XYZ file of C-alpha atoms in Angstrom:
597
model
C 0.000 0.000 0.000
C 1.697 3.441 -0.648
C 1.995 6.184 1.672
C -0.797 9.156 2.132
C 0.742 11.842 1.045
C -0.564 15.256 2.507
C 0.692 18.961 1.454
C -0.161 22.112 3.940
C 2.419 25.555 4.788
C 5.791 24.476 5.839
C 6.190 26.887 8.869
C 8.738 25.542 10.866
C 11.767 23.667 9.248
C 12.919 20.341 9.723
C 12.167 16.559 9.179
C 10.340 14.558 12.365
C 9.707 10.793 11.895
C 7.617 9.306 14.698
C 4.408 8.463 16.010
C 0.817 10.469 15.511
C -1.269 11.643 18.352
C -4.203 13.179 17.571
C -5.206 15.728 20.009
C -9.113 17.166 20.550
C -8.588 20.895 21.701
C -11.557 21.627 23.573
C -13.368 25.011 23.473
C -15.649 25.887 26.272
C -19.190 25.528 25.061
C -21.340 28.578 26.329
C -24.744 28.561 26.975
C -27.214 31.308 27.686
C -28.328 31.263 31.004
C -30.456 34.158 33.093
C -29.777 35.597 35.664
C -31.318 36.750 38.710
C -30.825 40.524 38.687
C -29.560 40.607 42.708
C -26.896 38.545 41.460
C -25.260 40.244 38.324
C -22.998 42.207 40.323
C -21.407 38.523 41.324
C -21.483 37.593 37.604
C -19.512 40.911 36.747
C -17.048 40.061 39.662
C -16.887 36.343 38.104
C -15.936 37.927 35.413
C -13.321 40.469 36.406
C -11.580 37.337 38.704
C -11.323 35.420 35.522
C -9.563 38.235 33.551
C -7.248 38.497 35.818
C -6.448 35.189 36.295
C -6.053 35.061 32.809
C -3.707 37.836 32.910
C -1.731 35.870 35.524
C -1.534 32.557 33.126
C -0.491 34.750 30.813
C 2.468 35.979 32.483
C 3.388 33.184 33.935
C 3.814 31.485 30.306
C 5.759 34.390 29.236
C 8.356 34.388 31.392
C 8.553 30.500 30.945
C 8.822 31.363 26.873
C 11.122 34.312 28.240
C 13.522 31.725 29.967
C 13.508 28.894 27.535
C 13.669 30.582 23.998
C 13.839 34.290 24.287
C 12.615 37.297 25.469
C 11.474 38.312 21.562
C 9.287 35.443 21.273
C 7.450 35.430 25.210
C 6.690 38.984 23.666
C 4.571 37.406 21.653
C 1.610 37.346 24.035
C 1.726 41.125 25.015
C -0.647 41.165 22.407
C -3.019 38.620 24.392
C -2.426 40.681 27.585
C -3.129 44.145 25.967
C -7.074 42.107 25.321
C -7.590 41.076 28.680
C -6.395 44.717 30.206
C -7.834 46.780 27.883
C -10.871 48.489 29.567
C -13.368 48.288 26.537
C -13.634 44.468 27.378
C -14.613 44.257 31.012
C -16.910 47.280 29.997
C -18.658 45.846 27.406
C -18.852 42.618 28.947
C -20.170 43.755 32.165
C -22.494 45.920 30.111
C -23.829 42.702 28.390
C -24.473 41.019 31.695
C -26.429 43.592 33.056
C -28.398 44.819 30.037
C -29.326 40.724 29.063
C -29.233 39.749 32.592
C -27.079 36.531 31.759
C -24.386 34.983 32.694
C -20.511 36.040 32.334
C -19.847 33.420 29.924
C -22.232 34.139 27.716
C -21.286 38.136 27.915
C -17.944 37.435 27.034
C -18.985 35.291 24.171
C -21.233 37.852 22.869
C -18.999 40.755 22.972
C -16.127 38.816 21.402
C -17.645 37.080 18.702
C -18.015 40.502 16.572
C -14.226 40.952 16.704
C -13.663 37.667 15.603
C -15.646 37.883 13.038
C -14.748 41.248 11.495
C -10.944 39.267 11.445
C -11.950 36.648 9.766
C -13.670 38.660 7.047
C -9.754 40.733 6.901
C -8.415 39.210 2.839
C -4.513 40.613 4.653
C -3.575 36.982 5.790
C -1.375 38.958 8.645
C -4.527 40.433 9.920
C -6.578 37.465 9.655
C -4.856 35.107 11.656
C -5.232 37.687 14.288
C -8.129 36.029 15.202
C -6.674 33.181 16.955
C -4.967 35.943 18.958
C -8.625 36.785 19.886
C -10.086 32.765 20.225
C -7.058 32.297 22.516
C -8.135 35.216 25.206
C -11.710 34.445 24.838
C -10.984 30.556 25.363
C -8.918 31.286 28.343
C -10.771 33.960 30.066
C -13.947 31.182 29.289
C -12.203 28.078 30.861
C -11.546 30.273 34.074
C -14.828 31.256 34.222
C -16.270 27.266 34.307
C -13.504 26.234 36.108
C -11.627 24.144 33.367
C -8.227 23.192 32.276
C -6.447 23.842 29.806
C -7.318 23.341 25.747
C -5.291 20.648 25.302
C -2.781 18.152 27.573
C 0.857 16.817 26.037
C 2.494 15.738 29.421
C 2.185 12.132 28.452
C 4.503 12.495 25.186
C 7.824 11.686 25.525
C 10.336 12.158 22.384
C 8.501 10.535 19.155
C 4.714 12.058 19.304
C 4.078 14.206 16.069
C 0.797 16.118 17.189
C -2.026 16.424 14.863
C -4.961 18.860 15.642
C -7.703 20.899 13.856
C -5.820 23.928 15.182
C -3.809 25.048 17.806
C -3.477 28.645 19.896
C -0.619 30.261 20.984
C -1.111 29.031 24.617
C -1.560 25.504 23.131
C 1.816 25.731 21.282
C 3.216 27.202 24.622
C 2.654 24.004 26.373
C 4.529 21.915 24.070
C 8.202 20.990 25.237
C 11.151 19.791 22.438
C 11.811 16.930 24.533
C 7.765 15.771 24.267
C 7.017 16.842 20.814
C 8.932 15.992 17.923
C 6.155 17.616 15.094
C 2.680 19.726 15.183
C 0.674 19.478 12.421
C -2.794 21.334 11.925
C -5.493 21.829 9.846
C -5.837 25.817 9.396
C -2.894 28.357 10.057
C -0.784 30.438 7.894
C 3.068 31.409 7.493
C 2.570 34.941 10.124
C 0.158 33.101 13.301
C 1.328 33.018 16.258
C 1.474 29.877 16.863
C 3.584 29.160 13.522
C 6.239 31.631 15.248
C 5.767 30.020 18.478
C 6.669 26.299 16.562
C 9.693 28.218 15.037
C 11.185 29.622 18.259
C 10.505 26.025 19.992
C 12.672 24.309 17.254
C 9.299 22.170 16.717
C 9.165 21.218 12.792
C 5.717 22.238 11.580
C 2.939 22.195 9.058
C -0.505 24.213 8.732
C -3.009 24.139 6.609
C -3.404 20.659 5.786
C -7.467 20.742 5.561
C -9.183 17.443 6.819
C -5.949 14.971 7.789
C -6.851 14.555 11.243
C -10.248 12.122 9.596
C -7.041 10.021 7.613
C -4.890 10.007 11.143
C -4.499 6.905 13.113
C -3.185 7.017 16.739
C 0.003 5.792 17.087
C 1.158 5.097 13.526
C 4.495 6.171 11.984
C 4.382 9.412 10.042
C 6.808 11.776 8.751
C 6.785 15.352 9.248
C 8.740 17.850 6.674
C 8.322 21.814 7.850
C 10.301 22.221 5.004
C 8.901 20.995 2.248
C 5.099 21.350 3.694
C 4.695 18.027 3.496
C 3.456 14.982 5.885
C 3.790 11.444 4.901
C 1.118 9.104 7.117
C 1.753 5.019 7.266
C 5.196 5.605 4.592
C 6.896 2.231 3.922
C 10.695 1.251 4.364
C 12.026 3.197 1.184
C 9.750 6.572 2.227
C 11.103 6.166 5.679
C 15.067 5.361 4.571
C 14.946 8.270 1.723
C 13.511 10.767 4.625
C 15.876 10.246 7.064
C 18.691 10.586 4.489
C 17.009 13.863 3.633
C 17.056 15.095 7.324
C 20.597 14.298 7.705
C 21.239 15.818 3.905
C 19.418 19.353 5.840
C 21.306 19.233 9.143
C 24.151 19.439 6.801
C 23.126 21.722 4.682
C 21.702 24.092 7.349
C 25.035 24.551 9.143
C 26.543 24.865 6.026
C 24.315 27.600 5.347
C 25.190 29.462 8.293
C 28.685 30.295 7.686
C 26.884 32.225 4.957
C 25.764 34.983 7.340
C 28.268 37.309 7.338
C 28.981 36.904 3.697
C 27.391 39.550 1.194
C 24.611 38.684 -1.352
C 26.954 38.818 -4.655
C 27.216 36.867 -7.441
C 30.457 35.115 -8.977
C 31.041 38.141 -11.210
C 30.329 40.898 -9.235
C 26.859 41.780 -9.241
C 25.533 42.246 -5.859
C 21.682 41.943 -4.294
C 20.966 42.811 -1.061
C 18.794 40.385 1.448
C 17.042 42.078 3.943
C 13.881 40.989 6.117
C 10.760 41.192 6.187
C 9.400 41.811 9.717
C 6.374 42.387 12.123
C 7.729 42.930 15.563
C 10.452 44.421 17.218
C 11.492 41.191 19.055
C 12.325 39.801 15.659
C 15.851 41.835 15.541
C 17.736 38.434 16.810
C 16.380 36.648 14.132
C 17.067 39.307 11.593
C 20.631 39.381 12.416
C 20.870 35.895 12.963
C 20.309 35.271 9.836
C 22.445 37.238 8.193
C 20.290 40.716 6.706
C 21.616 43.086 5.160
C 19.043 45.630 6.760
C 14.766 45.361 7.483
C 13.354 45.734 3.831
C 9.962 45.558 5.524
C 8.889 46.854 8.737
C 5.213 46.354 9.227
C 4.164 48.805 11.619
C 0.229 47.542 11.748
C 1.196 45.674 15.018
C 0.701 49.351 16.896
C -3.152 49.934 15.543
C -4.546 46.071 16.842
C -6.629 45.174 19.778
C -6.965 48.304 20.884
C -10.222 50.800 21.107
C -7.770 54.023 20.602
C -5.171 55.154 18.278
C -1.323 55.166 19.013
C 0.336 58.207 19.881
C 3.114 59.978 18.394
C 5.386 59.211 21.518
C 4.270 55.632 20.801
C 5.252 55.495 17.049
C 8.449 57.064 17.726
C 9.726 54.806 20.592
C 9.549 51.705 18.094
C 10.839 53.211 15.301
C 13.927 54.385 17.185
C 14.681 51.207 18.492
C 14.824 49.227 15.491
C 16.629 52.140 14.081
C 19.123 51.877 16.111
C 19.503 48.164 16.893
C 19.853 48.121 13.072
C 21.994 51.030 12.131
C 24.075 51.115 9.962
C 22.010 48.962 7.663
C 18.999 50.527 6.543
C 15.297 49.814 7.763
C 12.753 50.140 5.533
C 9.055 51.045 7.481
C 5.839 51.073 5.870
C 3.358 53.554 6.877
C -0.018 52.028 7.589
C -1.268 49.663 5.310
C -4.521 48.116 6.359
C -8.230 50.136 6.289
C -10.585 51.771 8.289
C -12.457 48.378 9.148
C -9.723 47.886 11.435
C -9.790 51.044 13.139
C -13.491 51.908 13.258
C -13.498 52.156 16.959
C -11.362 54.892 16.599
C -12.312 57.106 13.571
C -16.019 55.559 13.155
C -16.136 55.184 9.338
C -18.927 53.544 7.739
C -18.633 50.201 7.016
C -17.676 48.522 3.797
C -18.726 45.902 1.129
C -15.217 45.249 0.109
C -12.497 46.873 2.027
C -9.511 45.423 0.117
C -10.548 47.404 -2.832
C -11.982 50.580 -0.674
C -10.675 53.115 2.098
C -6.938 51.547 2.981
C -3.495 52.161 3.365
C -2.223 55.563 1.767
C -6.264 56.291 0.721
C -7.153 55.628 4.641
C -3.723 58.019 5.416
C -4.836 60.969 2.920
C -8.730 60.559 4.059
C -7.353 60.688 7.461
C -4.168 63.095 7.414
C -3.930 63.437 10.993
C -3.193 59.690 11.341
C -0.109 60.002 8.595
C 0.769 62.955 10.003
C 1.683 61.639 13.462
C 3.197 58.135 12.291
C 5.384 60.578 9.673
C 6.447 62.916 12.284
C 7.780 59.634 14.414
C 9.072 58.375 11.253
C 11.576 61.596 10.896
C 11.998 61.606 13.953
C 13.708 58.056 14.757
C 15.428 59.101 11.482
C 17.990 60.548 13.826
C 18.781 57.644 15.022
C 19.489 55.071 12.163
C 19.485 54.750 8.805
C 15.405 54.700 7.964
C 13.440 54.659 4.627
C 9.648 55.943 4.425
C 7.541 53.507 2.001
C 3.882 54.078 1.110
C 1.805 51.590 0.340
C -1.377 50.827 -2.039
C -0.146 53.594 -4.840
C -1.991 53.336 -7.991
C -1.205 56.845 -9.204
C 0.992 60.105 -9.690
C -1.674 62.165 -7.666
C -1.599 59.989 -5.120
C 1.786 59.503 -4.459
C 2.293 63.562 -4.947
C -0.227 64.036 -2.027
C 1.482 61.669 0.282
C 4.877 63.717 -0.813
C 3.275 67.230 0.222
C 2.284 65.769 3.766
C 5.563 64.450 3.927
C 7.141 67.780 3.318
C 4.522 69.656 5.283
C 5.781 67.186 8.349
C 9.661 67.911 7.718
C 8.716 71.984 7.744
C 7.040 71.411 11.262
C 9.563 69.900 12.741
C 12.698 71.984 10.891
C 10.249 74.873 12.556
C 10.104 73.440 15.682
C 13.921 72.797 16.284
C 13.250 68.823 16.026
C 16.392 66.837 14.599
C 15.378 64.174 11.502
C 17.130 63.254 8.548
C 16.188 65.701 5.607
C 17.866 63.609 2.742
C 15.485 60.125 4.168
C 14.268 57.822 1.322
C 10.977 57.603 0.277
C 9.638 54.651 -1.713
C 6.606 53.877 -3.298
C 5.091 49.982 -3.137
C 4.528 48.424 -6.851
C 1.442 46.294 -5.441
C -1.770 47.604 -7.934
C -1.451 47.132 -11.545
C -1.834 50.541 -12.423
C 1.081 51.266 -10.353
C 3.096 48.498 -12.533
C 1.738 50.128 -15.732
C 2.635 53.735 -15.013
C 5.997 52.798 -13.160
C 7.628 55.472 -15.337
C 6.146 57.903 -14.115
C 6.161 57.103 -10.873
C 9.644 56.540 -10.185
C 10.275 60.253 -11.306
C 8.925 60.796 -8.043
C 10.394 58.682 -5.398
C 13.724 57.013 -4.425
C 12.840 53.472 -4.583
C 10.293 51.270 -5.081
C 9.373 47.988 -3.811
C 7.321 45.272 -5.353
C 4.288 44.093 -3.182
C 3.297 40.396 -5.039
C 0.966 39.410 -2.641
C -1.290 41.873 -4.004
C 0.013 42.535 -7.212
C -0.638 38.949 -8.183
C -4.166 38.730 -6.658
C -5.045 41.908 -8.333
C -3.373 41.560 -11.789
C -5.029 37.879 -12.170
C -8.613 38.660 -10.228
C -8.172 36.034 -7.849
C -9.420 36.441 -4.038
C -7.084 34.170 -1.838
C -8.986 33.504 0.546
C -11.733 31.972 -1.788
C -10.703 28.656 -1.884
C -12.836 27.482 -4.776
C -10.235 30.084 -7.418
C -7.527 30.230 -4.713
C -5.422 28.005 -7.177
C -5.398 30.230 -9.716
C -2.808 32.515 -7.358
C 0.255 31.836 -9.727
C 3.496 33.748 -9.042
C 4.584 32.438 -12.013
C 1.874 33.347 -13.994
C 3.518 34.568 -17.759
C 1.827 38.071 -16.828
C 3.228 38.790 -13.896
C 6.418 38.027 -15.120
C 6.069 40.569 -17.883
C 4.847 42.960 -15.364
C 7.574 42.660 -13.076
C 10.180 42.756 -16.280
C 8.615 46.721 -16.675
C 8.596 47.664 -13.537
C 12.639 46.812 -13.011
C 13.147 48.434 -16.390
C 11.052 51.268 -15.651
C 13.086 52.106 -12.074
C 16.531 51.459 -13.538
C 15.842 53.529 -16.305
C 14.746 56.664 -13.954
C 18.001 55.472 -11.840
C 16.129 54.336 -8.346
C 16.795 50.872 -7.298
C 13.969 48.580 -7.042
C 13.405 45.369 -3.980
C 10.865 42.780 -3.892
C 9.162 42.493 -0.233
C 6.273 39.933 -1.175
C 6.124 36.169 -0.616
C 7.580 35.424 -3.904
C 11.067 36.595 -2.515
C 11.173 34.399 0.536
C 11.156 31.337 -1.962
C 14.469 29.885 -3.061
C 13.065 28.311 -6.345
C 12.826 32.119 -7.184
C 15.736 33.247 -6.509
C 18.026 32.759 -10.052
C 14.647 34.577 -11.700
C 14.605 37.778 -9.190
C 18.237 37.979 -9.604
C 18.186 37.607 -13.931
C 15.219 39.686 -14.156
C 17.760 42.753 -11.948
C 16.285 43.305 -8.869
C 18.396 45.107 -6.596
C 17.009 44.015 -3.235
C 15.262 41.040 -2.554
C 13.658 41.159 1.388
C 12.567 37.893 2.557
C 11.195 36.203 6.016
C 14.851 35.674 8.006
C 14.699 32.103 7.806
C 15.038 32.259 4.177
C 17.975 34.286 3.856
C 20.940 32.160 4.102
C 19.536 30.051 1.424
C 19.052 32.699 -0.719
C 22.081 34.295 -0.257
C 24.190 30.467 -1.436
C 21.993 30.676 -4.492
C 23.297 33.845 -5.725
C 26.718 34.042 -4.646
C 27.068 30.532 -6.837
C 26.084 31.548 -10.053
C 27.014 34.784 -12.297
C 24.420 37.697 -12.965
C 24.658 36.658 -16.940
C 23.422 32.783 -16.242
C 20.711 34.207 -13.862
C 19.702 36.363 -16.629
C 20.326 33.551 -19.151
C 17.309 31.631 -16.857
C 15.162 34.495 -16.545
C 15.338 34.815 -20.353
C 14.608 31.513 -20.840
C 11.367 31.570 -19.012
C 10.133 33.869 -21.247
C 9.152 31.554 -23.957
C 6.869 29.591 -21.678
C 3.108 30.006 -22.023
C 1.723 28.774 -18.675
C 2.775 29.363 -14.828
C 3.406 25.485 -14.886
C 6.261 24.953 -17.342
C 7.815 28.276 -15.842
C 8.263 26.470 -12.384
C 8.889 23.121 -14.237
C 12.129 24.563 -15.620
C 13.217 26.161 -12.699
C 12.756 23.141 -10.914
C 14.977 21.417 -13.128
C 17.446 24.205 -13.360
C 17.550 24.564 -9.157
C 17.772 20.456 -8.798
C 20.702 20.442 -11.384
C 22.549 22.992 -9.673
C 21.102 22.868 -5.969
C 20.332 19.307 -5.837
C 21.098 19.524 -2.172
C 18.178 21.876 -1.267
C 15.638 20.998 -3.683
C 14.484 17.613 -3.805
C 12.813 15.960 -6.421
C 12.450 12.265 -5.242
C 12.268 11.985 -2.128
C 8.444 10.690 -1.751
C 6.431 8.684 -4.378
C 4.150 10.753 -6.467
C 4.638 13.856 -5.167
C 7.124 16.676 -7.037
C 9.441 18.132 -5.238
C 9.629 21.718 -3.449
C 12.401 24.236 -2.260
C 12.259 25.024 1.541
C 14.912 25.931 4.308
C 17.170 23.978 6.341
């Protein structure tokens, strides 16, 4: 019988062979109960006792996370702690139990279940896995409330369980020890949860996404885990097992190999030289950043500042982050895009009106010119961390000249202020314009007249340029990087940057995969940013080839007329020269990816 072969996300690297345990994570189930008036001031203390007993699991697992595998990654859960202190929830909560005259669980459940919702509706996949950040407080603050345990129990592993489950929160991951767990595997999740990172800084190989394979799972048989690849192997026979634990040791190999490559530059045998940055999301992910081996932050998402919270960040705020990365990174440069999600996200603050589709509506540099006094404080702490490292200004969402001229003015409005007010900022700062709407990519020309860089956005260029919505799952295969199109489009905008002089990066998901890499570099992009894991890879893929047989491939791919046979012939070309990194037979019937040791 041959082996079930399963593919999901690849979140955490590594190969685990060993035995599945399927594990039932159990949410509280609420029902609505009345309540005697006399007695709803006891529900609301219930409730207030449970929050903070929450708050002190909560700390308690950070400084465990704190001890074991970093400060930068128990950091994780201030994001969990800013929910349970932040005074809108015991509010509207307590509200709920006196105005229904129910219980506390039910409150809770009620007042939560909105937020939840309005995340899952978010098409940013950043955003939307947000609400498991959400599901994890709500579950916790619940299980207090009825007196329960925790979601799920893993003290009874010891050194070959490979955990399957339908999901599993931050806390869950939390509780898992490397000595206990050798794999987690889970039905939903994406590359940015929580609980990915969490699997990542625990060493724990990992794969999400793998819809339905807890139904095909049998307790206790062998299966193979690879967070590389994205793949997981149940009931494999002798050869599966023999070939994967050749490929694990190939990967150990490879992996330390790979790190020597840290301190090396990004340059190719005859000179020409890319620079890897990073793409982050928090602060805490510095270590990894420089770890790794980055040549600077290409990406610094700064949306972490606007979530879970009723109010908007101060200027104070802004400029405390920005300054630290600044400096933690100087000399290499740091990259920080303004605010890039819409007013859905902060209606609590700035009450707009809701939206049929806010992907295509009021968002990122249209939410920042609707709302100027927003950009204007998050550019004023932009200048002035400027000071203090080597930072770059990038807008995102351009589509046009008038647009990006608009953003400009407020930008030079900001720089007058504080030149005015005696305020020390960098006055020659770069300011780059995101390639991520295909107007943008048609009118690059033009637009790189009027900025210093640019940087190419795929996620959305892609979804936009081929009319596919990701999350749909029904077209969601129809999101081709490769896609003949986009490869002309990104062709123009290079062309279109270098011929105006600015140098151009690519910050999307198609730069943090290897199998890209010889195409990025042929087609001339001078910065490729990347998730930090990624990096060394990346970095032995260019500096072992020259810029004209990058090119040669890039040209190459050209003549092909579907996304398919472009990533067939890279494949081929990256197994003939990588054959180390990209696999092509390791497991029967299934072609073989790129990933990261």
């Amino acid at each position: 019988m041959r082996p079930q072969v399963f593919r999901g996300i690849g979140v955490s690297p590594g190969i685990a062979v060993g035995k599945a345990l399927v594990v039932e994570v159990r949410r509280p189930r609420i029902k609505r109960e009345p309540v005697d008036p006399a007695r709803l001031p006891l529900e609301i203390s219930r409730l207030r006792q449970a929050l903070e007993a929450s708050r002190r699991q909560l700390l308690e697992i950070q400084e465990r996370i704190a001890k074991e595998v970093g400060p930068q990654y128990a950091r994780i859960f201030d994001a969990h702690l800013l929910i349970l202190e932040d005074r809108w929830l015991v509010e509207q909560a307590s509200a709920a139990i006196q105005a229904q005259g129910v219980n506390a669980e039910y409150a809770l459940q009620e007042v939560l279940e909105p937020v939840r919702q309005a995340f899952s509706r978010v098409e940013d996949g950043y955003l939307r896995e947000r609400r498991t950040d959400v599901d994890d407080v709500g579950d916790r603050v619940l299980r207090n409330l009825l007196g329960q345990r925790g979601s799920v129990h893993v003290e009874g592993m010891r050194g070959e369980a490979i955990v399957f489950a339908h999901d599993l929160s931050p806390s869950d991951t939390a509780q898992l020890h490397r000595d206990a767990v050798l794999g987690l595997v889970t039905e939903t999740g994406g590359r940015t949860s929580h609980s990915a990172i969490m699997a990542r800084s625990l060493e724990i190989p990992a794969v999400v996404g793998v819809e339905e394979i807890c139904a095909h799972v049998v307790n206790h048989e062998t299966v193979i885990l690879d967070g590389t690849e994205g793949l997981v192997i149940l009931d494999p026979d002798r050869e599966t097992l023999a070939r994967s634990h050749a490929r694990k040791q190939q990967l150990e190999y490879a992996g330390r190999a790979l790190h020597k490559l840290g301190a090396l530059p990004a340059e190719t045998q005859d000179g020409y030289r890319v620079r890897v940055t990073a793409n982050i999301e928090f602060p805490e992910e510095l270590p990894a950043v420089q770890a790794h081996g980055a040549e600077g932050v290409g990406l610094y998402r700064t949306e972490f500042l606007y979530l879970n919270r009723p109010d908007l960040p101060g200027e104070e705020e802004h400029f405390a982050v920005y300054r630290a990365v600044a400096a933690e990174m100087h000399p290499r440069p740091t990259v920080i895009r303004t605010l890039d999600f819409g007013g859905d996200k902060l209606a609590s603050a700035i009450q707009l009106a809701a939206e049929e589709n806010p992907s295509l509506g009021l968002r990122a540099i249209r939410l920042c010119l609707h709302r100027p006094d927003i950009f204007r404080t998050q550019l004023r702490a932009l200048l002035r961390a400027s000071a203090f490292g080597s930072l770059r200004i990038m807008y995102p969402m351009i589509s046009g000249v008038a647009e990006l001229r608009a953003a400009n003015a407020i930008l030079e409005d900001v720089m007058a202020e504080l030149q005015r007010q005696g305020v020390a900022f960098d006055p020659e700062i770069q300011v780059g314009a995101m390639i991520e709407t295909p107007s943008a990519a048609v009118i690059a020309d033009l637009l790189a007249r009027e900025v210093d860089f640019f940087s190419v956005g795929t996620n959305d260029l892609i979804q936009y340029a081929l009319a596919i919505d990701r999350i749909n799952e029904q077209v969601a295969y129809l999101y081709e990087p490769l896609h003949p199109a986009v490869l002309r489009m990104l062709r123009g905008v290079v062309s279109a940057a270098h011929n105006e002089g600015i140098w151009i990066s690519m910050c999307g998901e198609m730069a943090s995969d290897p199998l890209h890499g010889l195409l990025l570099v042929g087609l001339g992009f001078d910065e490729l940013s990347m998730t930090p894991g990624a990096i060394p890879l990346m970095k032995r893929i260019i500096r072992s080839v020259t810029y004209g047989q990058a090119a040669d491939v890039a040209q190459r791919l050209f003549g092909c007329a579907t996304a398919q046979e472009v990533e067939g012939l890279l494949l081929l070309e990256m197994r003939a020269r990588f054959p180390e990194y990209f696999a092509g037979d390791g497991v029967p019937g299934v072609e073989g990816r790129p990933g990261f040791p």
